[in-house]
PDB file of C-alpha atoms and ligand atoms in Angstrom:
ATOM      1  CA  UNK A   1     -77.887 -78.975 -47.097  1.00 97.00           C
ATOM      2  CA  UNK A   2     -78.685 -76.896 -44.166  1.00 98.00           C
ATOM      3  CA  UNK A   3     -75.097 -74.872 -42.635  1.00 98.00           C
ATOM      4  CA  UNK A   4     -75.674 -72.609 -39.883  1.00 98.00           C
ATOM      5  CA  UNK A   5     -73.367 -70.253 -38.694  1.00 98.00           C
ATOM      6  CA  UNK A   6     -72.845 -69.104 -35.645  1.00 98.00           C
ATOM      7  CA  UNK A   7     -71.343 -65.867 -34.952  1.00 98.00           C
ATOM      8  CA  UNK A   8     -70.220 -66.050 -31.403  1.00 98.00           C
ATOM      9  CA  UNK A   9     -70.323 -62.764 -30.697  1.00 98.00           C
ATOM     10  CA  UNK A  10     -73.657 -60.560 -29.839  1.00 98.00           C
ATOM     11  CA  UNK A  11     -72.912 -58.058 -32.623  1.00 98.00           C
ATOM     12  CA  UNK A  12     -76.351 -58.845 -35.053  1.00 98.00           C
ATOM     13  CA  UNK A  13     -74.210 -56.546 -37.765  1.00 97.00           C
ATOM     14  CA  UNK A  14     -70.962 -58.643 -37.632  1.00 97.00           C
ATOM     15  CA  UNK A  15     -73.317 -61.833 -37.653  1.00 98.00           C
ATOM     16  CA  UNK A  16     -75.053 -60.488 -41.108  1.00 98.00           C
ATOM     17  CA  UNK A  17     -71.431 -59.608 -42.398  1.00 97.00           C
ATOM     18  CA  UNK A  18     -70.528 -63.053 -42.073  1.00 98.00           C
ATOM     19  CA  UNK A  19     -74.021 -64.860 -43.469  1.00 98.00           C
ATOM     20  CA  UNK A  20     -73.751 -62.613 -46.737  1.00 98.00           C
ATOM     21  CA  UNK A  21     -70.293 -63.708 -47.388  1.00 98.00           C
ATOM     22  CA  UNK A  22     -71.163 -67.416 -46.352  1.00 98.00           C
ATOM     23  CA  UNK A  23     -74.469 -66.641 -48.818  1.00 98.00           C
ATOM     24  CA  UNK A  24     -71.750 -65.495 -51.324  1.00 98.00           C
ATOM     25  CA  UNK A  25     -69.805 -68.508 -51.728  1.00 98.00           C
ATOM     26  CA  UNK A  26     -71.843 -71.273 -50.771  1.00 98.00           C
ATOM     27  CA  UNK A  27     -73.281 -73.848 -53.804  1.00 98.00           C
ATOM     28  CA  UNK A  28     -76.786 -73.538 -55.416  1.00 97.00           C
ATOM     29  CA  UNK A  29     -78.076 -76.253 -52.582  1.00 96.00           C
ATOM     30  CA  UNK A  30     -77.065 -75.171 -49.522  1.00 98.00           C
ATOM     31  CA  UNK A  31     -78.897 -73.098 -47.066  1.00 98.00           C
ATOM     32  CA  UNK A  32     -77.448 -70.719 -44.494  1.00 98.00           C
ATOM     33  CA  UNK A  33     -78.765 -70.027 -41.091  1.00 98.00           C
ATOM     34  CA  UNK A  34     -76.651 -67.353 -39.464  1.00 98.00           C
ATOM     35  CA  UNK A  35     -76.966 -66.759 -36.101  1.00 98.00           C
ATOM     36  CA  UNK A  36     -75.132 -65.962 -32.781  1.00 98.00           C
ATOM     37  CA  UNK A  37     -76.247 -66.259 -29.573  1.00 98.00           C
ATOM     38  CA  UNK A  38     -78.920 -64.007 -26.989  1.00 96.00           C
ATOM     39  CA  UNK A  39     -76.207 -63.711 -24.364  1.00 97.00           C
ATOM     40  CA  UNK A  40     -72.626 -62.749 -24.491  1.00 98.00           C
ATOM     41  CA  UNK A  41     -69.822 -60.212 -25.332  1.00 98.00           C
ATOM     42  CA  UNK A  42     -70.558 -58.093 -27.970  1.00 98.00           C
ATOM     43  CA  UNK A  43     -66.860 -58.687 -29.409  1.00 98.00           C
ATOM     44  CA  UNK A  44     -64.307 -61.263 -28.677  1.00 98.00           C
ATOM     45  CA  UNK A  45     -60.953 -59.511 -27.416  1.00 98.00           C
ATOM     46  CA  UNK A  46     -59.409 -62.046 -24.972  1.00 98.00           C
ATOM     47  CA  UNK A  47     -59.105 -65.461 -23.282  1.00 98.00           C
ATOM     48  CA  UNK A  48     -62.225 -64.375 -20.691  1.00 98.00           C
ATOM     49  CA  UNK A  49     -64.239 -63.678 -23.480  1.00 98.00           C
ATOM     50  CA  UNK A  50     -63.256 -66.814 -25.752  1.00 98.00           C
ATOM     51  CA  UNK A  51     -64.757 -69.163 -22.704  1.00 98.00           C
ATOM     52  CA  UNK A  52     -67.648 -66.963 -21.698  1.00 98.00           C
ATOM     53  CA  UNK A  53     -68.802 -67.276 -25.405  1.00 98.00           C
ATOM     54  CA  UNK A  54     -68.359 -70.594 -25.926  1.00 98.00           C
ATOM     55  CA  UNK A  55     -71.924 -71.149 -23.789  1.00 98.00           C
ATOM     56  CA  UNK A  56     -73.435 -69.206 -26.650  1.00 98.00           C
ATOM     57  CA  UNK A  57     -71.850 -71.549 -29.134  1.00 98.00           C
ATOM     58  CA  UNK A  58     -73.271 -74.575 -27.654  1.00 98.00           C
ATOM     59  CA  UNK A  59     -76.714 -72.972 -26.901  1.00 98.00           C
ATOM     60  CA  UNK A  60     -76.463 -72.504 -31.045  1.00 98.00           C
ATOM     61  CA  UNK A  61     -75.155 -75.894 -31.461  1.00 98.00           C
ATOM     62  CA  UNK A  62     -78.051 -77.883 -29.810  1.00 97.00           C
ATOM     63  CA  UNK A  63     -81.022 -75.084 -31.762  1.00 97.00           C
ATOM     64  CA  UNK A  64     -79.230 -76.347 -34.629  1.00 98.00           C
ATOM     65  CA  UNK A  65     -79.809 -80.136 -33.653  1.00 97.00           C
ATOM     66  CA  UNK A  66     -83.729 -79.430 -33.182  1.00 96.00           C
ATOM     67  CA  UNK A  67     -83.456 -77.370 -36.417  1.00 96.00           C
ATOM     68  CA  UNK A  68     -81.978 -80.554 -38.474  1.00 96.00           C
ATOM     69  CA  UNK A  69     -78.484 -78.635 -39.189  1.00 98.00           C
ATOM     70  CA  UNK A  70     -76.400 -80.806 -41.365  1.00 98.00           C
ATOM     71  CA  UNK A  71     -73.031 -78.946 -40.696  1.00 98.00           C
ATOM     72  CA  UNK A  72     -71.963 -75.780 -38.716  1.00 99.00           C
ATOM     73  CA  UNK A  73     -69.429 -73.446 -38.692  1.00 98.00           C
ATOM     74  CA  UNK A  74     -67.865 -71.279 -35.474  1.00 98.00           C
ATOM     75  CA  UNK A  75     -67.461 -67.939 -36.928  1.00 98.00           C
ATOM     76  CA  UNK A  76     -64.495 -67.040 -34.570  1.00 98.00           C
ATOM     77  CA  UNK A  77     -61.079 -66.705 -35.012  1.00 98.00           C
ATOM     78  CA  UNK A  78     -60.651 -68.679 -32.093  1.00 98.00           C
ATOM     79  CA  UNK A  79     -62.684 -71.039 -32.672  1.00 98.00           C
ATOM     80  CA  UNK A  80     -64.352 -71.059 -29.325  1.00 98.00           C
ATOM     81  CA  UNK A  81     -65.974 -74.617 -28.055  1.00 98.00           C
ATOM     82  CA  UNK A  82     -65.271 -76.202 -30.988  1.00 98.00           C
ATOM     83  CA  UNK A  83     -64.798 -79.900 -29.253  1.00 98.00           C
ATOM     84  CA  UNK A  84     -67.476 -79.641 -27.059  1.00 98.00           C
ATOM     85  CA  UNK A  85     -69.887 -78.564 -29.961  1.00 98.00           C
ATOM     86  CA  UNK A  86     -68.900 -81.752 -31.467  1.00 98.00           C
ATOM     87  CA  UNK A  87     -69.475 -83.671 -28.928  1.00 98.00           C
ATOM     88  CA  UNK A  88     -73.261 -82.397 -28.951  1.00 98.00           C
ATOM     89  CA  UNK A  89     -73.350 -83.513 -32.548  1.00 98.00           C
ATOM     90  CA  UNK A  90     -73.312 -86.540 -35.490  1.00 98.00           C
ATOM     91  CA  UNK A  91     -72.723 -83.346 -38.214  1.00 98.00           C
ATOM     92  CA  UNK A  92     -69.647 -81.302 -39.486  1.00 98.00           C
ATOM     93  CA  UNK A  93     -68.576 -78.577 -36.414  1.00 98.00           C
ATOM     94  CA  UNK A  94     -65.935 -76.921 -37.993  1.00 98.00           C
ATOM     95  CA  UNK A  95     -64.447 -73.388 -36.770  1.00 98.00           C
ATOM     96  CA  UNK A  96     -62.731 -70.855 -39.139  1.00 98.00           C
ATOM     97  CA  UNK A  97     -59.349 -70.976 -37.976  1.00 98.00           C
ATOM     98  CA  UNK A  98     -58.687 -74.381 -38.350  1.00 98.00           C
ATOM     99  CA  UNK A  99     -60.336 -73.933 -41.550  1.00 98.00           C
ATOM    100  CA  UNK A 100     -58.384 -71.277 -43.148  1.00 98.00           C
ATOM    101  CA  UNK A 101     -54.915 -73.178 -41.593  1.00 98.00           C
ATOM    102  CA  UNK A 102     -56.185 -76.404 -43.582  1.00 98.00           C
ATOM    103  CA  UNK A 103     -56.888 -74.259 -46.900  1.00 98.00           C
ATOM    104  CA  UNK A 104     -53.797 -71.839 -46.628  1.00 98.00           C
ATOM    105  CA  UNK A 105     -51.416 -75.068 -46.373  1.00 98.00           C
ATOM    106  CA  UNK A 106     -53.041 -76.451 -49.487  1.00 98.00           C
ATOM    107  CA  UNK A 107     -51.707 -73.087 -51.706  1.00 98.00           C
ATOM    108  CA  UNK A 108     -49.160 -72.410 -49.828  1.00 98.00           C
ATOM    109  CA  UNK A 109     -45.770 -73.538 -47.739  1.00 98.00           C
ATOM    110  CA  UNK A 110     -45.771 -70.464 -45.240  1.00 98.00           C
ATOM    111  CA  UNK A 111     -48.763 -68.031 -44.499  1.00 98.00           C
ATOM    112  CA  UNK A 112     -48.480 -64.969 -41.746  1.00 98.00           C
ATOM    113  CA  UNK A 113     -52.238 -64.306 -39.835  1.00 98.00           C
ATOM    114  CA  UNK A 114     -52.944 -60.850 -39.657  1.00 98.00           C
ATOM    115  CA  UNK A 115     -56.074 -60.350 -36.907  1.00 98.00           C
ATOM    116  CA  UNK A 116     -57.271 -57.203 -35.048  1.00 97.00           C
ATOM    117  CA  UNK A 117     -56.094 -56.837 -31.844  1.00 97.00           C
ATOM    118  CA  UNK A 118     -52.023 -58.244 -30.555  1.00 97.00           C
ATOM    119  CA  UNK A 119     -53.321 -59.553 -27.323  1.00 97.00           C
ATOM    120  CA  UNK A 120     -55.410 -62.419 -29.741  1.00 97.00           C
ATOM    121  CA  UNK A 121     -52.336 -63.378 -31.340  1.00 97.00           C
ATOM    122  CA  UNK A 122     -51.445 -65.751 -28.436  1.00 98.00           C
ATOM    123  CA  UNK A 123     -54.956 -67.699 -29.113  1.00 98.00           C
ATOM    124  CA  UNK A 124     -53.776 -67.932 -32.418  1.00 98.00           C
ATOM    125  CA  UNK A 125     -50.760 -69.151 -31.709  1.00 98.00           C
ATOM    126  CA  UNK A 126     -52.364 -72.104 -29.414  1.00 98.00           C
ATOM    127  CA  UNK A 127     -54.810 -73.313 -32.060  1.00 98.00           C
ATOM    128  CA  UNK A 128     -51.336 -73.260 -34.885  1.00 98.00           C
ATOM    129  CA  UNK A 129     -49.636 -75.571 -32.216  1.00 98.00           C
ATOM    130  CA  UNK A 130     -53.107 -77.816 -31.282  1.00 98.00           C
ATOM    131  CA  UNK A 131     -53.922 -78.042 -35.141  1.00 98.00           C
ATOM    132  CA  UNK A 132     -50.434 -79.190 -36.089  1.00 98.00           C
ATOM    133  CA  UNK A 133     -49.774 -75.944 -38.421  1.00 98.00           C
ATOM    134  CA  UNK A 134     -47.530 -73.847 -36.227  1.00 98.00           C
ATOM    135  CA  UNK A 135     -44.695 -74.919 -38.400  1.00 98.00           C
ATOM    136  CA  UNK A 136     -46.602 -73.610 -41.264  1.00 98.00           C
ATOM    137  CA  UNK A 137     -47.028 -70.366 -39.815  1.00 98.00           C
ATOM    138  CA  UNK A 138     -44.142 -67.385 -39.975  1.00 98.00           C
ATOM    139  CA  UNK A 139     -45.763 -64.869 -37.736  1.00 98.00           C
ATOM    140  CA  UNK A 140     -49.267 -63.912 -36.170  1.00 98.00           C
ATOM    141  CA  UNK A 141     -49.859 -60.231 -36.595  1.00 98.00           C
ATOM    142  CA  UNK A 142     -51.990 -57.436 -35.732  1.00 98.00           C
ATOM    143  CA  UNK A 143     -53.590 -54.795 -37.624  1.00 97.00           C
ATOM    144  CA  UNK A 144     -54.684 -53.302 -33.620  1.00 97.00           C
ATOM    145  CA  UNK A 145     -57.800 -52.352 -34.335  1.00 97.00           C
ATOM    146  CA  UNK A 146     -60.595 -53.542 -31.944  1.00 97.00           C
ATOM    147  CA  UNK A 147     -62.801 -56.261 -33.495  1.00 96.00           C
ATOM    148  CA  UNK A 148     -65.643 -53.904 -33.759  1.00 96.00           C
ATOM    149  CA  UNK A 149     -64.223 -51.036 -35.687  1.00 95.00           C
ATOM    150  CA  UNK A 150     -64.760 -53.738 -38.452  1.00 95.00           C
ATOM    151  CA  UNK A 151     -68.175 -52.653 -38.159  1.00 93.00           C
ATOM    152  CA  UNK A 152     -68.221 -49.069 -36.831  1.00 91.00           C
ATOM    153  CA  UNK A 153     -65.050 -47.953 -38.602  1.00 89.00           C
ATOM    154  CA  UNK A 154     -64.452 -50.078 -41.781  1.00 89.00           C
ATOM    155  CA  UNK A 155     -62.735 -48.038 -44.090  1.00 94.00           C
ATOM    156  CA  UNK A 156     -60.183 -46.591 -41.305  1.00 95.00           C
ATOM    157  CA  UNK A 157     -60.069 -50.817 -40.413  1.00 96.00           C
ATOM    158  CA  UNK A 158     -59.741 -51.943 -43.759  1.00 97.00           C
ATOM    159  CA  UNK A 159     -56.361 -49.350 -44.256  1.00 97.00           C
ATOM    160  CA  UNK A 160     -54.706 -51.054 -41.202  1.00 97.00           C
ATOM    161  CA  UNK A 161     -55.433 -54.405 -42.349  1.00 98.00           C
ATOM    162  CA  UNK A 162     -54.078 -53.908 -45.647  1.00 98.00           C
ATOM    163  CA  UNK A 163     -50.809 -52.444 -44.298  1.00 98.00           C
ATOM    164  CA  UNK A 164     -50.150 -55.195 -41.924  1.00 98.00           C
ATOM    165  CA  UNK A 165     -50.525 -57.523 -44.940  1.00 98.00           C
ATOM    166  CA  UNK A 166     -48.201 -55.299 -47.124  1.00 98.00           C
ATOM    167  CA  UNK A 167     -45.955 -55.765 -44.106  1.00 98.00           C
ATOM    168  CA  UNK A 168     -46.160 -59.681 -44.287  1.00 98.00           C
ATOM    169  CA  UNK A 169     -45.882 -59.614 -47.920  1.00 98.00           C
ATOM    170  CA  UNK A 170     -42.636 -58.034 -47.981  1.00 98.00           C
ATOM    171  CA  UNK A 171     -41.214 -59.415 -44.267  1.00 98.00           C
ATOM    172  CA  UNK A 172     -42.483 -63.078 -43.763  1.00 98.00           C
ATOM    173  CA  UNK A 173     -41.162 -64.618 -46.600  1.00 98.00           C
ATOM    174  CA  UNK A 174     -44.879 -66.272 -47.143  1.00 98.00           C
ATOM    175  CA  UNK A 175     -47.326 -67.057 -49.641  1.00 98.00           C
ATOM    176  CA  UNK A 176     -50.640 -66.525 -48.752  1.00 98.00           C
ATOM    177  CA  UNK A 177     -52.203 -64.459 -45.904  1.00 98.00           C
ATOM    178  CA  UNK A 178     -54.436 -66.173 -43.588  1.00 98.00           C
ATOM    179  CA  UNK A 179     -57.485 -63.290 -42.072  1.00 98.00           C
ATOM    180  CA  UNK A 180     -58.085 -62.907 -38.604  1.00 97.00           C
ATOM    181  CA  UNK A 181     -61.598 -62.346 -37.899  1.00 97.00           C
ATOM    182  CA  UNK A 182     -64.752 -63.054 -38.632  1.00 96.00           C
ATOM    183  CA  UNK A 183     -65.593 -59.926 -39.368  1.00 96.00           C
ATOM    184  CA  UNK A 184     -63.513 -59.910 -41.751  1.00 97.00           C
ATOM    185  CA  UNK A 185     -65.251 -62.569 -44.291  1.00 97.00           C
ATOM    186  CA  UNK A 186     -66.373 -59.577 -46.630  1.00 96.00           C
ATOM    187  CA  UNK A 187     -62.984 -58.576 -47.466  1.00 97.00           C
ATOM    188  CA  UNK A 188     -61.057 -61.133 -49.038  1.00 97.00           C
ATOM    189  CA  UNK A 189     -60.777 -59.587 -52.736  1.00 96.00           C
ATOM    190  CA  UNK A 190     -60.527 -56.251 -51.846  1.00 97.00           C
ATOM    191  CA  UNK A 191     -57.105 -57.526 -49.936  1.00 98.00           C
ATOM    192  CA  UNK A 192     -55.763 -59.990 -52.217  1.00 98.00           C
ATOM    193  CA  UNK A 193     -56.411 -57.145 -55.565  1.00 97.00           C
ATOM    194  CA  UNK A 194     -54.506 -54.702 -53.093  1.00 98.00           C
ATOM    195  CA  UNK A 195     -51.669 -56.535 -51.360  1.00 98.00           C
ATOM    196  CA  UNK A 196     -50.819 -59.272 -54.674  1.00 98.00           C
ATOM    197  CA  UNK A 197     -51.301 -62.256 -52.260  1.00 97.00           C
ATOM    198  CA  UNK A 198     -53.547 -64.889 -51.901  1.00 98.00           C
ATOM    199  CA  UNK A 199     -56.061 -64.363 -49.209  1.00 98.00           C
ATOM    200  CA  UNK A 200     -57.564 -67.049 -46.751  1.00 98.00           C
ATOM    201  CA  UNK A 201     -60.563 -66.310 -45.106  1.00 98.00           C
ATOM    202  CA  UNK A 202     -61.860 -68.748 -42.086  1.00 98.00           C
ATOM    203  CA  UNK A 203     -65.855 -68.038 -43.024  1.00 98.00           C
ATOM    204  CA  UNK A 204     -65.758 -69.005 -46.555  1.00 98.00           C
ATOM    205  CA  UNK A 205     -63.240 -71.389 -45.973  1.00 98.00           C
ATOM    206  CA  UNK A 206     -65.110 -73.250 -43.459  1.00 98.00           C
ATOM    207  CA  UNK A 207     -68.471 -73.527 -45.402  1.00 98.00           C
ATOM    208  CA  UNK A 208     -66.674 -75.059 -48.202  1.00 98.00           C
ATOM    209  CA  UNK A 209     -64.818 -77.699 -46.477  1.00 98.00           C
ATOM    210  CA  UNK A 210     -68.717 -78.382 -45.041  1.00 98.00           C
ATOM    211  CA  UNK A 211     -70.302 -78.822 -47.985  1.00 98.00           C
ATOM    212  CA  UNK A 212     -67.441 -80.890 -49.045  1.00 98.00           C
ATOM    213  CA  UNK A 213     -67.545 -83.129 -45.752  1.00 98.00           C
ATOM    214  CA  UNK A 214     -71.698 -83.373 -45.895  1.00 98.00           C
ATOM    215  CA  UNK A 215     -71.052 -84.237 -49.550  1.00 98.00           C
ATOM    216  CA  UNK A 216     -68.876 -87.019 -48.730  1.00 98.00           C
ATOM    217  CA  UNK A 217     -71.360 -88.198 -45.628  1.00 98.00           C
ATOM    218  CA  UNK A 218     -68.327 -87.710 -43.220  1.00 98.00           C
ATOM    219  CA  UNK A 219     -69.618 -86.076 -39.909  1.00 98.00           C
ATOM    220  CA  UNK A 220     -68.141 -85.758 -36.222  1.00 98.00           C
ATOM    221  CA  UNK A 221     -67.336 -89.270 -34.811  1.00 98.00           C
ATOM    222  CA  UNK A 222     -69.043 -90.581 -32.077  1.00 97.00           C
ATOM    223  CA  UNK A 223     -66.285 -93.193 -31.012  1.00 97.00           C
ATOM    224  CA  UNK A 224     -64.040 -91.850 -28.343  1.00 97.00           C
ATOM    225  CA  UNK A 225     -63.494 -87.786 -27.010  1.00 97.00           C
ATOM    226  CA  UNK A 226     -65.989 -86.664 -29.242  1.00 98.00           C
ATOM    227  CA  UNK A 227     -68.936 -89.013 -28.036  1.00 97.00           C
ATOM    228  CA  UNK A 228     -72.297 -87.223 -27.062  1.00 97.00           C
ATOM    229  CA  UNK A 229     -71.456 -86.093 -23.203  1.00 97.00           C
ATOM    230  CA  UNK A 230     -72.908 -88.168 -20.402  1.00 96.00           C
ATOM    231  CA  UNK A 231     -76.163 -87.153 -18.885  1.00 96.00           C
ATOM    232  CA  UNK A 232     -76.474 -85.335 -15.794  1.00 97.00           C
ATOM    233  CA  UNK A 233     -77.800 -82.764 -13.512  1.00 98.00           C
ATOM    234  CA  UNK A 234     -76.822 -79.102 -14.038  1.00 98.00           C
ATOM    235  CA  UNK A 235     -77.122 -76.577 -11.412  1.00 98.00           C
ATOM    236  CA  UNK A 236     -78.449 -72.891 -11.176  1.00 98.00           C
ATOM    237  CA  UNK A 237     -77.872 -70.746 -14.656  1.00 96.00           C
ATOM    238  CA  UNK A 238     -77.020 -74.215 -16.434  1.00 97.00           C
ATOM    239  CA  UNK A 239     -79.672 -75.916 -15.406  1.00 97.00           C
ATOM    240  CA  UNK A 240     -81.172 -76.567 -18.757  1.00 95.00           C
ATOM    241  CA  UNK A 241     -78.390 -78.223 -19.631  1.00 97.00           C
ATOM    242  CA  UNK A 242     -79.374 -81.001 -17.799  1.00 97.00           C
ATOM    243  CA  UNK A 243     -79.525 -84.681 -18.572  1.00 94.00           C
ATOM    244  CA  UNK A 244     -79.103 -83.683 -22.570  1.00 94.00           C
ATOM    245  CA  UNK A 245     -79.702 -86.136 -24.816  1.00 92.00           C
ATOM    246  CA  UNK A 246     -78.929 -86.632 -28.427  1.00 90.00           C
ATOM    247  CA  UNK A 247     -81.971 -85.199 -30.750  1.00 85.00           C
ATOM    248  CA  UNK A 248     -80.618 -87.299 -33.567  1.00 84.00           C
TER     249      UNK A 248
HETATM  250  C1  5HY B 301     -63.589 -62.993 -34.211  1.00 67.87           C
HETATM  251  N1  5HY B 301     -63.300 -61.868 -32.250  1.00 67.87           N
HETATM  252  O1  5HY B 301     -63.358 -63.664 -35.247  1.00 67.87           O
HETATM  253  C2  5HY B 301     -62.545 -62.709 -33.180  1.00 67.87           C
HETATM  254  C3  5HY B 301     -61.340 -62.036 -33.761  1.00 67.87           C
HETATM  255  C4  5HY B 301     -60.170 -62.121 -32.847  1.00 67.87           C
HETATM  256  O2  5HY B 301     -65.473 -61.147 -32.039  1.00 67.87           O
HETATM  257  N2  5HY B 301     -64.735 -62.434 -33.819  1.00 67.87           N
HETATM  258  C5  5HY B 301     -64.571 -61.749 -32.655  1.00 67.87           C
HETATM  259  O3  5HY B 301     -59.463 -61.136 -32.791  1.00 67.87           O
HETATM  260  O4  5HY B 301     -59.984 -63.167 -32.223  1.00 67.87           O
END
């Protein structure tokens, strides 16, 4: 099978982070594309840019469509356009937070998230109540560290990270620690070895639960919300977005 893997951010380094983890795990048959799109913020930090790179998302989306994708994966911790991506779709769209929630409720009865910066913790909190796993969750924290010092900074990042989950470990009364960030997909068993925990991670997660829904022919239904959109004109910067029809 074909999974692509969009990185909504601009960072090319973040978006090569995430493909060799996705590489890492994925089964003998299934090929990665990782991508993320020509235009938007370089890091995702906030609610403004959540919805300016959700654009990107769907730009990737429909590439993916002419490209014969058979799943894809939003490599964002907030999962940015993820029903309107499957709404341009028949295949898998599956984004890493909802991931990670499904897979950390399958080892565990109480995770903590532990992401980069506090002011994300509220889009956390949103998807936890819109996914049905808030009750699941004992606490979103926050290692504060901007999303790129993941790249720039990574042992310094990596220290903060780890002490946040130490903290969670010994506060939250959990069992498993769900990872904030994308950028975060290469450091799953360096985390789990140090803080004794089981660690989630939304990348690898969320190719997994692909392969398993193209294995089991399941894709994104086309009866109700998540029908293709209806065709129509599009105006200035959006205009190729017009009249879009299904490629498949
Ligand atoms: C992510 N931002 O996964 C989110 C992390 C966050 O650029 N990639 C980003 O804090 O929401």
């Amino acid at each position: 099978m074909h999974l692509r893997i969009i990185n909504p951010n601009t960072t090319a380094g973040m978006t090569a982070t995430i493909g060799e983890a996705a590489r890492h795990i994925a089964s003998p048959g299934t090929r990665i594309t990782a991508t993320q799109p020509a235009h938007g913020p370089v890091s995702i930090e906030s609610h403004f840019d959540e919805a300016i790179s959700a654009v990107g998302v769907l730009e990737e989306v429909l590439a993916g469509e002419r490209e014969d994708a058979d799943a894809y994966v939003i490599a964002c911790f907030g999962d940015p356009g993820l029903l309107a991506a499957r709404e341009l779709t028949r295949a898998p769209v599956i984004g890493i937070a909802e991931a990670a929630f499904h897979m950390a409720t399958l080892i565990s009865t109480r995770f903590s998230i532990v992401t980069t910066l506090g002011r994300t913790g509220i889009i956390a909190e949103h998807l936890l109540e819109q996914y049905g796993f808030a009750h699941h969750c004992r606490r979103v924290r926050a290692a504060e560290i901007p999303v790129l010092d993941l790249e720039d900074d990574g042992d310094a990042a990596l220290t903060r990270i780890i002490e946040e989950c130490e903290r969670a470990r010994d506060e939250d009364g959990i069992g498993a620690i769900v990872l904030g960030c994308g950028g975060m997909a290469d450091l799953t068993d360096t985390i789990s070895r140090e803080v004794g925990l089981p660690v989630v991670e939304g990348v690898t997660a969320a190719v997994k639960l692909a392969e398993a829904l193209v294995g089991l022919g399941l894709g994104t239904s086309k009866h109700g919300d998540l029908a293709f959109p209806r065709p129509k004109p599009f105006t200035g910067r959006f205009e190729g977005f017009s009249n879009l029809r299904p490629v498949r």
